[in-house]
Amino acid sequence: MSQATSRSVLCALTVLVGALASPSQAQTAQPVKVGLAMDLSGPFAVGGAEAKAGFAVAIKQLGGKLGGVPVEFVEADTAGNPEAARQVVERMLLRDKIDLFTGPVGSSVALAVGPPLFAAKVPYLSSNTGPSDYSGARCNPYFFGASYPNDAYYESAGKFASDKGFKKVAMIAPSYPGGKDAINGFKHTFKGGVGDELYTKLGQLDYAAELAQIRASKPDALYFFLPGAMGVSFIKQFVAAGLSKDVALISTAFSADEDMIPAVGEPMLGLFNTAHWSFDLDNAANQRFVTAFRQQNNGRNPSFYAGQAYDVLMAMDAAVRDVGGKVADKPALLKAIKAANYKSVRGDFRYGPNNFPIQNYYLRVIAKDANGRIANKVIGTVLERYQDRTAAQCAMKS
């Protein structure tokens, strides 16, 4: 045998032995499939676009993998329509065989897609909404309100209004599950007098009739929950009607965040709002995300929709890593998700017994920064390590 032939045989044997010793390395890992059902059109399109931008930052940082395993994202636009969203999710389950799910902005959509996901035992990590049904009586081990429970957000706004000493507060929100949660949560912690409760159509953009009613009732303050384009239109009309001279505005991040500020401008100055996250929170994970987001989005600040979307993919990354890519082991996967073994952009938090976060809620005010840019600024903590009140209605033991 020639020296060249000996070398060839030796190389072949080396490759064969390596393949036999490490069969997992010789095979291509099956990708983890993640359903991203985003609201890129319809009444929640602004939040959906922001969420997509947040997902993009995470995907780039993770190198297109989750837990070191290749990932396939199955994307679809639900248009904020519950029935359409349910059909989208059923296709993802039957045709694409997704392992994990996230994306919808609206509570009505989350409530529609939950049942088929739970029946298929596919974990749903919500990158935005946390309906009171899922945080309370209809809690489910396969649903993680990874961002917040609806009620806690609004309870923080009610707490602020009470601390501020407002005597009479009117309220306005769209007539759908998230809007009703918004008003009920606020009333739970607000100790003053409740004025008019106004429910509008979802997607409504003309508020002349509602503003006339607010003017006539003469409240000290107005609490509003009008996400996206609804909020942009409302604030502009509220200020143009001269109501801002006599009525203080109170809201949450849904109606007063970085996605809305450029569209409204100076009329938003001085608006108080509460949030569980803000782009100016001082922690390393948040600073890394905000820096990357600005680099990928022409220097603009991320909204909380983007921050939450980024956080959810980081949570999935940690869970897939902790189960060694074995996402078919559902008990282990659920345990890994609940452990939340990653650095969140919101800072430290843990899941309560209903799979919703126990976390801080902050007070922010919209002001001009040192460069003259209008943005939110955290000025205090309204609720510390707070568990939503609906958790007591959840029958899950851990």
mmCIF file of C-alpha atoms in Angstrom:
data_model
loop_
_atom_site.group_PDB
_atom_site.id
_atom_site.type_symbol
_atom_site.label_atom_id
_atom_site.label_comp_id
_atom_site.label_asym_id
_atom_site.label_seq_id
_atom_site.Cartn_x
_atom_site.Cartn_y
_atom_site.Cartn_z
ATOM 1 C CA MET A 1 0.000 0.000 0.000
ATOM 2 C CA SER A 2 1.371 3.419 -0.949
ATOM 3 C CA GLN A 3 1.885 6.196 1.587
ATOM 4 C CA ALA A 4 -0.856 8.270 -0.097
ATOM 5 C CA THR A 5 -3.305 5.349 0.065
ATOM 6 C CA SER A 6 -2.508 4.807 3.754
ATOM 7 C CA ARG A 7 -3.279 8.435 4.481
ATOM 8 C CA SER A 8 -6.620 8.170 2.648
ATOM 9 C CA VAL A 9 -7.639 5.063 4.580
ATOM 10 C CA LEU A 10 -6.637 6.692 7.871
ATOM 11 C CA CYS A 11 -8.719 9.788 7.105
ATOM 12 C CA ALA A 12 -11.753 7.678 6.166
ATOM 13 C CA LEU A 13 -11.480 5.674 9.397
ATOM 14 C CA THR A 14 -11.157 8.873 11.430
ATOM 15 C CA VAL A 15 -14.351 10.290 9.924
ATOM 16 C CA LEU A 16 -16.196 6.986 10.465
ATOM 17 C CA VAL A 17 -15.109 6.672 14.101
ATOM 18 C CA GLY A 18 -16.079 10.297 14.757
ATOM 19 C CA ALA A 19 -19.516 9.726 13.265
ATOM 20 C CA LEU A 20 -20.080 6.590 15.331
ATOM 21 C CA ALA A 21 -18.890 8.264 18.535
ATOM 22 C CA SER A 22 -21.042 11.366 18.048
ATOM 23 C CA PRO A 23 -24.156 10.425 16.057
ATOM 24 C CA SER A 24 -25.928 13.648 17.072
ATOM 25 C CA GLN A 25 -23.228 15.695 15.414
ATOM 26 C CA ALA A 26 -23.474 13.626 12.221
ATOM 27 C CA GLN A 27 -27.156 14.409 11.822
ATOM 28 C CA THR A 28 -28.821 17.729 11.110
ATOM 29 C CA ALA A 29 -30.788 18.960 14.120
ATOM 30 C CA GLN A 30 -34.524 19.338 13.542
ATOM 31 C CA PRO A 31 -35.475 23.029 13.724
ATOM 32 C CA VAL A 32 -37.697 24.357 16.465
ATOM 33 C CA LYS A 33 -40.825 25.787 14.868
ATOM 34 C CA VAL A 34 -42.264 29.000 16.296
ATOM 35 C CA GLY A 35 -45.593 30.478 15.254
ATOM 36 C CA LEU A 36 -45.532 34.289 14.991
ATOM 37 C CA ALA A 37 -49.137 35.414 14.490
ATOM 38 C CA MET A 38 -48.749 39.168 14.394
ATOM 39 C CA ASP A 39 -51.336 41.919 13.933
ATOM 40 C CA LEU A 40 -49.750 43.758 11.008
ATOM 41 C CA SER A 41 -53.038 45.246 9.791
ATOM 42 C CA GLY A 42 -56.302 46.151 11.467
ATOM 43 C CA PRO A 43 -56.840 48.012 14.780
ATOM 44 C CA PHE A 44 -53.602 46.782 16.415
ATOM 45 C CA ALA A 45 -51.312 47.317 13.415
ATOM 46 C CA VAL A 46 -49.099 49.884 15.162
ATOM 47 C CA GLY A 47 -48.338 47.469 18.005
ATOM 48 C CA GLY A 48 -47.914 44.611 15.558
ATOM 49 C CA ALA A 49 -45.318 46.506 13.534
ATOM 50 C CA GLU A 50 -43.414 47.384 16.695
ATOM 51 C CA ALA A 51 -43.505 43.760 17.859
ATOM 52 C CA LYS A 52 -42.104 42.627 14.500
ATOM 53 C CA ALA A 53 -39.226 45.093 14.888
ATOM 54 C CA GLY A 54 -38.504 43.742 18.373
ATOM 55 C CA PHE A 55 -38.561 40.149 17.139
ATOM 56 C CA ALA A 56 -36.087 41.124 14.402
ATOM 57 C CA VAL A 57 -33.552 42.417 16.936
ATOM 58 C CA ALA A 58 -33.738 39.188 18.939
ATOM 59 C CA ILE A 59 -33.501 36.966 15.852
ATOM 60 C CA LYS A 60 -30.360 38.786 14.727
ATOM 61 C CA GLN A 61 -28.722 38.577 18.152
ATOM 62 C CA LEU A 62 -29.551 34.875 18.460
ATOM 63 C CA GLY A 63 -28.161 34.108 15.012
ATOM 64 C CA GLY A 64 -31.440 32.627 13.826
ATOM 65 C CA LYS A 65 -31.397 29.942 16.513
ATOM 66 C CA LEU A 66 -33.099 29.199 19.813
ATOM 67 C CA GLY A 67 -30.991 27.569 22.500
ATOM 68 C CA GLY A 68 -28.359 26.868 19.859
ATOM 69 C CA VAL A 69 -30.902 24.907 17.769
ATOM 70 C CA PRO A 70 -31.977 26.066 14.276
ATOM 71 C CA VAL A 71 -35.375 27.757 14.327
ATOM 72 C CA GLU A 72 -38.095 28.156 11.710
ATOM 73 C CA PHE A 73 -40.482 31.068 12.208
ATOM 74 C CA VAL A 74 -43.946 30.574 10.740
ATOM 75 C CA GLU A 75 -45.312 34.107 10.276
ATOM 76 C CA ALA A 76 -48.851 35.290 9.587
ATOM 77 C CA ASP A 77 -50.933 38.465 9.871
ATOM 78 C CA THR A 78 -54.086 38.014 11.964
ATOM 79 C CA ALA A 79 -55.317 41.591 11.281
ATOM 80 C CA GLY A 80 -56.573 41.759 14.873
ATOM 81 C CA ASN A 81 -59.493 39.530 13.859
ATOM 82 C CA PRO A 82 -60.244 36.726 16.360
ATOM 83 C CA GLU A 83 -61.836 34.321 13.856
ATOM 84 C CA ALA A 84 -59.118 34.849 11.240
ATOM 85 C CA ALA A 85 -56.486 34.418 13.932
ATOM 86 C CA ARG A 86 -57.973 31.119 15.063
ATOM 87 C CA GLN A 87 -57.859 29.798 11.497
ATOM 88 C CA VAL A 88 -54.238 30.932 11.169
ATOM 89 C CA VAL A 89 -53.268 29.125 14.345
ATOM 90 C CA GLU A 90 -55.110 25.940 13.388
ATOM 91 C CA ARG A 91 -53.105 25.874 10.131
ATOM 92 C CA MET A 92 -49.883 26.389 12.070
ATOM 93 C CA LEU A 93 -50.748 23.455 14.304
ATOM 94 C CA LEU A 94 -51.920 21.039 11.595
ATOM 95 C CA ARG A 95 -49.692 21.936 8.668
ATOM 96 C CA ASP A 96 -46.563 23.430 10.223
ATOM 97 C CA LYS A 97 -46.482 21.477 13.512
ATOM 98 C CA ILE A 98 -45.309 24.467 15.556
ATOM 99 C CA ASP A 99 -43.588 23.874 18.914
ATOM 100 C CA LEU A 100 -44.044 27.352 20.436
ATOM 101 C CA PHE A 101 -46.307 30.324 19.755
ATOM 102 C CA THR A 102 -46.406 34.098 20.289
ATOM 103 C CA GLY A 103 -47.415 37.334 18.600
ATOM 104 C CA PRO A 104 -51.017 38.598 18.970
ATOM 105 C CA VAL A 105 -51.450 42.127 20.334
ATOM 106 C CA GLY A 106 -55.160 42.168 21.256
ATOM 107 C CA SER A 107 -56.922 40.342 24.088
ATOM 108 C CA SER A 108 -59.775 39.223 21.842
ATOM 109 C CA VAL A 109 -57.275 37.505 19.547
ATOM 110 C CA ALA A 110 -55.465 35.839 22.463
ATOM 111 C CA LEU A 111 -58.744 34.479 23.800
ATOM 112 C CA ALA A 112 -59.613 33.070 20.359
ATOM 113 C CA VAL A 113 -56.315 31.297 19.672
ATOM 114 C CA GLY A 114 -55.715 29.963 23.171
ATOM 115 C CA PRO A 115 -58.053 26.925 23.100
ATOM 116 C CA PRO A 116 -56.561 25.205 19.999
ATOM 117 C CA LEU A 117 -53.028 25.840 21.269
ATOM 118 C CA PHE A 118 -53.836 24.445 24.714
ATOM 119 C CA ALA A 119 -55.541 21.386 23.197
ATOM 120 C CA ALA A 120 -52.417 20.724 21.115
ATOM 121 C CA LYS A 121 -50.177 21.313 24.156
ATOM 122 C CA VAL A 122 -48.230 24.093 22.448
ATOM 123 C CA PRO A 123 -46.868 26.719 24.878
ATOM 124 C CA TYR A 124 -48.154 30.238 24.160
ATOM 125 C CA LEU A 125 -45.823 32.969 25.464
ATOM 126 C CA SER A 126 -47.715 36.221 25.061
ATOM 127 C CA SER A 127 -45.549 39.054 23.772
ATOM 128 C CA ASN A 128 -48.221 41.563 24.738
ATOM 129 C CA THR A 129 -51.691 40.958 26.062
ATOM 130 C CA GLY A 130 -52.573 39.174 29.302
ATOM 131 C CA PRO A 131 -56.383 38.840 29.445
ATOM 132 C CA SER A 132 -57.924 38.613 32.908
ATOM 133 C CA ASP A 133 -59.590 35.344 31.868
ATOM 134 C CA TYR A 134 -56.175 33.713 31.427
ATOM 135 C CA SER A 135 -54.675 35.249 34.554
ATOM 136 C CA GLY A 136 -57.701 34.165 36.591
ATOM 137 C CA ALA A 137 -60.359 31.469 36.268
ATOM 138 C CA ARG A 138 -59.275 30.213 32.823
ATOM 139 C CA CYS A 139 -55.552 30.065 33.586
ATOM 140 C CA ASN A 140 -53.750 27.295 31.739
ATOM 141 C CA PRO A 141 -50.304 25.696 32.158
ATOM 142 C CA TYR A 142 -49.652 26.281 28.443
ATOM 143 C CA PHE A 143 -50.274 30.041 28.615
ATOM 144 C CA PHE A 144 -47.562 32.370 29.894
ATOM 145 C CA GLY A 145 -48.472 36.039 30.219
ATOM 146 C CA ALA A 146 -44.808 36.758 29.635
ATOM 147 C CA SER A 147 -45.242 40.534 29.551
ATOM 148 C CA TYR A 148 -47.954 41.463 32.077
ATOM 149 C CA PRO A 149 -51.492 40.693 33.261
ATOM 150 C CA ASN A 150 -53.955 43.240 31.878
ATOM 151 C CA ASP A 151 -55.433 44.169 35.246
ATOM 152 C CA ALA A 152 -52.110 44.932 36.926
ATOM 153 C CA TYR A 153 -51.260 47.529 34.299
ATOM 154 C CA TYR A 154 -54.506 49.368 34.873
ATOM 155 C CA GLU A 155 -54.336 48.893 38.643
ATOM 156 C CA SER A 156 -51.023 50.771 38.566
ATOM 157 C CA ALA A 157 -52.717 53.683 36.791
ATOM 158 C CA GLY A 158 -55.549 53.683 39.353
ATOM 159 C CA LYS A 159 -53.018 53.660 42.184
ATOM 160 C CA PHE A 160 -51.249 56.669 40.674
ATOM 161 C CA ALA A 161 -54.541 58.568 40.273
ATOM 162 C CA SER A 162 -55.370 57.918 43.931
ATOM 163 C CA ASP A 163 -51.899 58.965 45.086
ATOM 164 C CA LYS A 164 -52.232 62.147 43.029
ATOM 165 C CA GLY A 165 -55.463 63.003 44.840
ATOM 166 C CA PHE A 166 -57.849 63.252 41.913
ATOM 167 C CA LYS A 167 -61.445 63.436 43.160
ATOM 168 C CA LYS A 168 -63.362 62.599 39.995
ATOM 169 C CA VAL A 169 -61.989 60.653 37.023
ATOM 170 C CA ALA A 170 -63.796 59.884 33.773
ATOM 171 C CA MET A 171 -62.744 56.823 31.754
ATOM 172 C CA ILE A 172 -62.730 55.873 28.088
ATOM 173 C CA ALA A 173 -61.768 52.636 26.315
ATOM 174 C CA PRO A 174 -62.799 50.522 23.305
ATOM 175 C CA SER A 175 -65.572 47.976 23.826
ATOM 176 C CA TYR A 176 -63.638 44.688 23.669
ATOM 177 C CA PRO A 177 -62.083 42.436 26.381
ATOM 178 C CA GLY A 178 -58.879 44.478 26.733
ATOM 179 C CA GLY A 179 -60.829 47.724 27.039
ATOM 180 C CA LYS A 180 -63.116 46.313 29.713
ATOM 181 C CA ASP A 181 -60.106 44.977 31.630
ATOM 182 C CA ALA A 182 -58.597 48.473 31.369
ATOM 183 C CA ILE A 183 -61.513 50.166 33.109
ATOM 184 C CA ASN A 184 -62.188 47.429 35.677
ATOM 185 C CA GLY A 185 -58.527 47.287 36.684
ATOM 186 C CA PHE A 186 -58.334 51.064 37.114
ATOM 187 C CA LYS A 187 -61.462 51.151 39.284
ATOM 188 C CA HIS A 188 -60.055 48.428 41.528
ATOM 189 C CA THR A 189 -57.304 50.681 42.918
ATOM 190 C CA PHE A 190 -58.705 54.177 42.345
ATOM 191 C CA LYS A 191 -60.192 55.475 45.605
ATOM 192 C CA GLY A 192 -61.773 58.671 44.299
ATOM 193 C CA GLY A 193 -65.055 59.239 42.515
ATOM 194 C CA VAL A 194 -65.722 57.565 39.189
ATOM 195 C CA GLY A 195 -67.184 59.784 36.494
ATOM 196 C CA ASP A 196 -68.462 58.745 33.071
ATOM 197 C CA GLU A 197 -67.416 55.347 31.718
ATOM 198 C CA LEU A 198 -67.287 55.650 27.937
ATOM 199 C CA TYR A 199 -66.891 52.640 25.649
ATOM 200 C CA THR A 200 -66.099 53.279 21.983
ATOM 201 C CA LYS A 201 -65.940 51.132 18.871
ATOM 202 C CA LEU A 202 -62.674 49.276 18.352
ATOM 203 C CA GLY A 203 -60.724 51.226 15.740
ATOM 204 C CA GLN A 204 -62.779 54.426 16.183
ATOM 205 C CA LEU A 205 -60.955 57.608 15.150
ATOM 206 C CA ASP A 206 -63.550 60.390 15.649
ATOM 207 C CA TYR A 207 -64.231 61.308 19.295
ATOM 208 C CA ALA A 208 -66.290 64.495 18.981
ATOM 209 C CA ALA A 209 -69.313 63.043 20.811
ATOM 210 C CA GLU A 210 -67.210 61.570 23.627
ATOM 211 C CA LEU A 211 -65.249 64.805 24.092
ATOM 212 C CA ALA A 212 -68.492 66.787 24.360
ATOM 213 C CA GLN A 213 -69.695 64.427 27.083
ATOM 214 C CA ILE A 214 -66.388 64.719 28.952
ATOM 215 C CA ARG A 215 -66.545 68.510 28.783
ATOM 216 C CA ALA A 216 -70.078 68.496 30.204
ATOM 217 C CA SER A 217 -69.211 66.173 33.108
ATOM 218 C CA LYS A 218 -66.191 68.280 34.217
ATOM 219 C CA PRO A 219 -63.912 65.586 35.699
ATOM 220 C CA ASP A 220 -60.580 66.406 37.377
ATOM 221 C CA ALA A 221 -58.844 63.853 35.179
ATOM 222 C CA LEU A 222 -59.489 61.480 32.306
ATOM 223 C CA TYR A 223 -58.106 57.958 32.230
ATOM 224 C CA PHE A 224 -57.922 56.611 28.683
ATOM 225 C CA PHE A 225 -56.991 53.306 27.096
ATOM 226 C CA LEU A 226 -56.878 53.772 23.331
ATOM 227 C CA PRO A 227 -53.958 51.909 21.735
ATOM 228 C CA GLY A 228 -52.254 52.846 18.473
ATOM 229 C CA ALA A 229 -54.038 55.029 15.923
ATOM 230 C CA MET A 230 -57.050 55.356 18.249
ATOM 231 C CA GLY A 231 -54.895 57.054 20.885
ATOM 232 C CA VAL A 232 -53.115 59.275 18.364
ATOM 233 C CA SER A 233 -56.437 60.629 17.099
ATOM 234 C CA PHE A 234 -57.919 60.995 20.568
ATOM 235 C CA ILE A 235 -55.042 62.987 22.087
ATOM 236 C CA LYS A 236 -54.898 65.367 19.145
ATOM 237 C CA GLN A 237 -58.656 65.989 19.349
ATOM 238 C CA PHE A 238 -58.586 66.276 23.152
ATOM 239 C CA VAL A 239 -55.938 69.015 23.041
ATOM 240 C CA ALA A 240 -57.509 70.770 20.034
ATOM 241 C CA ALA A 241 -60.807 70.931 21.947
ATOM 242 C CA GLY A 242 -59.050 72.814 24.755
ATOM 243 C CA LEU A 243 -59.806 70.158 27.368
ATOM 244 C CA SER A 244 -56.158 69.786 28.381
ATOM 245 C CA LYS A 245 -56.375 73.125 30.228
ATOM 246 C CA ASP A 246 -58.813 71.752 32.812
ATOM 247 C CA VAL A 247 -58.628 67.946 32.645
ATOM 248 C CA ALA A 248 -55.466 65.963 33.414
ATOM 249 C CA LEU A 249 -54.744 62.943 31.232
ATOM 250 C CA ILE A 250 -53.765 59.604 32.771
ATOM 251 C CA SER A 251 -52.888 56.518 30.796
ATOM 252 C CA THR A 252 -50.632 53.491 30.484
ATOM 253 C CA ALA A 253 -47.923 52.615 27.979
ATOM 254 C CA PHE A 254 -50.594 51.344 25.580
ATOM 255 C CA SER A 255 -51.655 54.896 24.792
ATOM 256 C CA ALA A 256 -48.528 56.869 25.621
ATOM 257 C CA ASP A 257 -45.440 55.107 24.350
ATOM 258 C CA GLU A 258 -42.624 55.709 21.885
ATOM 259 C CA ASP A 259 -44.649 54.348 18.956
ATOM 260 C CA MET A 260 -47.236 57.119 19.420
ATOM 261 C CA ILE A 261 -45.139 60.106 20.501
ATOM 262 C CA PRO A 262 -43.740 60.976 17.012
ATOM 263 C CA ALA A 263 -47.264 60.929 15.540
ATOM 264 C CA VAL A 264 -48.676 63.291 18.185
ATOM 265 C CA GLY A 265 -45.735 65.476 19.166
ATOM 266 C CA GLU A 266 -45.931 68.247 21.780
ATOM 267 C CA PRO A 267 -49.566 67.658 22.812
ATOM 268 C CA MET A 268 -48.244 64.602 24.668
ATOM 269 C CA LEU A 269 -45.877 66.617 26.892
ATOM 270 C CA GLY A 270 -46.674 66.218 30.587
ATOM 271 C CA LEU A 271 -48.798 63.097 30.116
ATOM 272 C CA PHE A 272 -48.386 60.651 33.021
ATOM 273 C CA ASN A 273 -48.510 56.949 32.286
ATOM 274 C CA THR A 274 -47.601 53.664 33.945
ATOM 275 C CA ALA A 275 -45.598 50.773 32.496
ATOM 276 C CA HIS A 276 -43.773 47.598 33.500
ATOM 277 C CA TRP A 277 -40.908 48.470 31.120
ATOM 278 C CA SER A 278 -39.338 51.552 29.607
ATOM 279 C CA PHE A 279 -36.484 52.071 27.177
ATOM 280 C CA ASP A 280 -34.612 54.070 29.855
ATOM 281 C CA LEU A 281 -34.593 51.344 32.552
ATOM 282 C CA ASP A 282 -31.039 50.976 33.791
ATOM 283 C CA ASN A 283 -30.016 47.346 33.397
ATOM 284 C CA ALA A 284 -27.493 45.660 31.095
ATOM 285 C CA ALA A 285 -29.989 43.523 29.135
ATOM 286 C CA ASN A 286 -32.180 46.541 28.417
ATOM 287 C CA GLN A 287 -29.266 48.723 27.364
ATOM 288 C CA ARG A 288 -28.090 46.003 24.966
ATOM 289 C CA PHE A 289 -31.549 45.728 23.427
ATOM 290 C CA VAL A 290 -32.163 49.478 23.131
ATOM 291 C CA THR A 291 -28.755 50.048 21.516
ATOM 292 C CA ALA A 292 -29.347 47.274 18.978
ATOM 293 C CA PHE A 293 -32.895 48.451 18.264
ATOM 294 C CA ARG A 294 -31.713 51.997 17.560
ATOM 295 C CA GLN A 295 -29.030 50.658 15.216
ATOM 296 C CA GLN A 296 -31.587 48.629 13.263
ATOM 297 C CA ASN A 297 -34.293 51.337 13.235
ATOM 298 C CA ASN A 298 -32.704 54.641 12.263
ATOM 299 C CA GLY A 299 -31.924 55.740 15.815
ATOM 300 C CA ARG A 300 -35.471 55.782 17.169
ATOM 301 C CA ASN A 301 -36.434 54.554 20.631
ATOM 302 C CA PRO A 302 -38.254 51.217 20.931
ATOM 303 C CA SER A 303 -41.784 51.023 22.277
ATOM 304 C CA PHE A 304 -42.846 48.563 24.928
ATOM 305 C CA TYR A 305 -44.355 46.358 22.190
ATOM 306 C CA ALA A 306 -40.856 45.948 20.750
ATOM 307 C CA GLY A 307 -39.268 45.386 24.164
ATOM 308 C CA GLN A 308 -41.763 42.667 25.039
ATOM 309 C CA ALA A 309 -41.363 40.881 21.699
ATOM 310 C CA TYR A 310 -37.593 40.827 22.114
ATOM 311 C CA ASP A 311 -37.980 39.520 25.670
ATOM 312 C CA VAL A 312 -40.268 36.663 24.617
ATOM 313 C CA LEU A 313 -37.770 35.297 22.102
ATOM 314 C CA MET A 314 -35.027 35.530 24.740
ATOM 315 C CA ALA A 315 -37.310 33.561 27.071
ATOM 316 C CA MET A 316 -37.838 30.925 24.370
ATOM 317 C CA ASP A 317 -34.091 30.790 23.738
ATOM 318 C CA ALA A 318 -33.422 30.069 27.416
ATOM 319 C CA ALA A 319 -36.126 27.411 27.623
ATOM 320 C CA VAL A 320 -34.967 25.545 24.483
ATOM 321 C CA ARG A 321 -31.395 25.699 25.767
ATOM 322 C CA ASP A 322 -32.381 24.345 29.182
ATOM 323 C CA VAL A 323 -34.183 21.317 27.683
ATOM 324 C CA GLY A 324 -31.304 20.623 25.317
ATOM 325 C CA GLY A 325 -33.510 21.255 22.290
ATOM 326 C CA LYS A 326 -35.965 18.497 23.297
ATOM 327 C CA VAL A 327 -39.094 20.622 22.887
ATOM 328 C CA ALA A 328 -41.274 17.518 22.524
ATOM 329 C CA ASP A 329 -40.784 16.892 26.248
ATOM 330 C CA LYS A 330 -43.674 19.146 27.249
ATOM 331 C CA PRO A 331 -43.363 18.856 31.084
ATOM 332 C CA ALA A 332 -39.670 19.754 30.884
ATOM 333 C CA LEU A 333 -40.349 22.571 28.420
ATOM 334 C CA LEU A 334 -43.062 24.121 30.612
ATOM 335 C CA LYS A 335 -40.763 23.911 33.640
ATOM 336 C CA ALA A 336 -37.957 25.592 31.710
ATOM 337 C CA ILE A 337 -40.236 28.402 30.503
ATOM 338 C CA LYS A 338 -41.517 29.066 34.010
ATOM 339 C CA ALA A 339 -37.961 29.179 35.400
ATOM 340 C CA ALA A 340 -37.365 32.294 33.233
ATOM 341 C CA ASN A 341 -33.642 31.608 33.261
ATOM 342 C CA TYR A 342 -32.590 34.650 31.258
ATOM 343 C CA LYS A 343 -31.859 38.353 31.713
ATOM 344 C CA SER A 344 -35.051 40.275 31.014
ATOM 345 C CA VAL A 345 -35.115 43.832 29.690
ATOM 346 C CA ARG A 346 -37.468 44.703 32.560
ATOM 347 C CA GLY A 347 -34.984 43.533 35.194
ATOM 348 C CA ASP A 348 -35.618 40.793 37.747
ATOM 349 C CA PHE A 349 -39.045 39.128 37.825
ATOM 350 C CA ARG A 350 -40.579 35.733 38.524
ATOM 351 C CA TYR A 351 -43.751 33.972 37.477
ATOM 352 C CA GLY A 352 -46.615 33.694 39.942
ATOM 353 C CA PRO A 353 -48.832 30.614 40.307
ATOM 354 C CA ASN A 354 -50.964 31.699 37.331
ATOM 355 C CA ASN A 355 -47.961 31.933 34.947
ATOM 356 C CA PHE A 356 -48.013 35.737 35.027
ATOM 357 C CA PRO A 357 -45.094 37.924 36.157
ATOM 358 C CA ILE A 358 -44.630 39.325 39.636
ATOM 359 C CA GLN A 359 -42.844 42.559 38.762
ATOM 360 C CA ASN A 360 -42.566 46.319 39.215
ATOM 361 C CA TYR A 361 -44.790 48.918 37.551
ATOM 362 C CA TYR A 362 -43.302 52.362 36.973
ATOM 363 C CA LEU A 363 -44.589 55.916 36.685
ATOM 364 C CA ARG A 364 -43.409 57.808 33.623
ATOM 365 C CA VAL A 365 -43.930 61.300 32.269
ATOM 366 C CA ILE A 366 -43.533 62.439 28.669
ATOM 367 C CA ALA A 367 -40.962 65.236 28.497
ATOM 368 C CA LYS A 368 -38.147 66.608 26.341
ATOM 369 C CA ASP A 369 -34.750 64.992 26.880
ATOM 370 C CA ALA A 370 -31.368 66.750 26.836
ATOM 371 C CA ASN A 371 -31.406 66.716 23.029
ATOM 372 C CA GLY A 372 -34.905 68.184 22.807
ATOM 373 C CA ARG A 373 -36.473 64.894 21.747
ATOM 374 C CA ILE A 374 -39.907 64.099 23.223
ATOM 375 C CA ALA A 375 -39.800 60.797 25.091
ATOM 376 C CA ASN A 376 -40.901 58.978 28.221
ATOM 377 C CA LYS A 377 -38.907 59.259 31.414
ATOM 378 C CA VAL A 378 -39.246 56.941 34.414
ATOM 379 C CA ILE A 379 -39.804 59.064 37.549
ATOM 380 C CA GLY A 380 -40.862 56.511 40.149
ATOM 381 C CA THR A 381 -42.247 53.076 41.050
ATOM 382 C CA VAL A 382 -46.016 52.787 41.525
ATOM 383 C CA LEU A 383 -46.222 49.086 42.444
ATOM 384 C CA GLU A 384 -43.283 46.956 43.587
ATOM 385 C CA ARG A 385 -43.052 43.174 42.979
ATOM 386 C CA TYR A 386 -46.779 43.192 42.281
ATOM 387 C CA GLN A 387 -48.962 40.118 41.694
ATOM 388 C CA ASP A 388 -52.219 40.723 39.836
ATOM 389 C CA ARG A 389 -55.429 40.380 41.842
ATOM 390 C CA THR A 390 -56.929 37.805 39.444
ATOM 391 C CA ALA A 391 -54.261 35.233 40.407
ATOM 392 C CA ALA A 392 -56.437 34.209 43.370
ATOM 393 C CA GLN A 393 -59.007 32.842 40.888
ATOM 394 C CA CYS A 394 -56.468 30.525 39.222
ATOM 395 C CA ALA A 395 -56.613 26.852 40.248
ATOM 396 C CA MET A 396 -53.068 25.964 39.137
ATOM 397 C CA LYS A 397 -50.919 25.014 42.119
ATOM 398 C CA SER A 398 -47.573 26.250 40.844
#
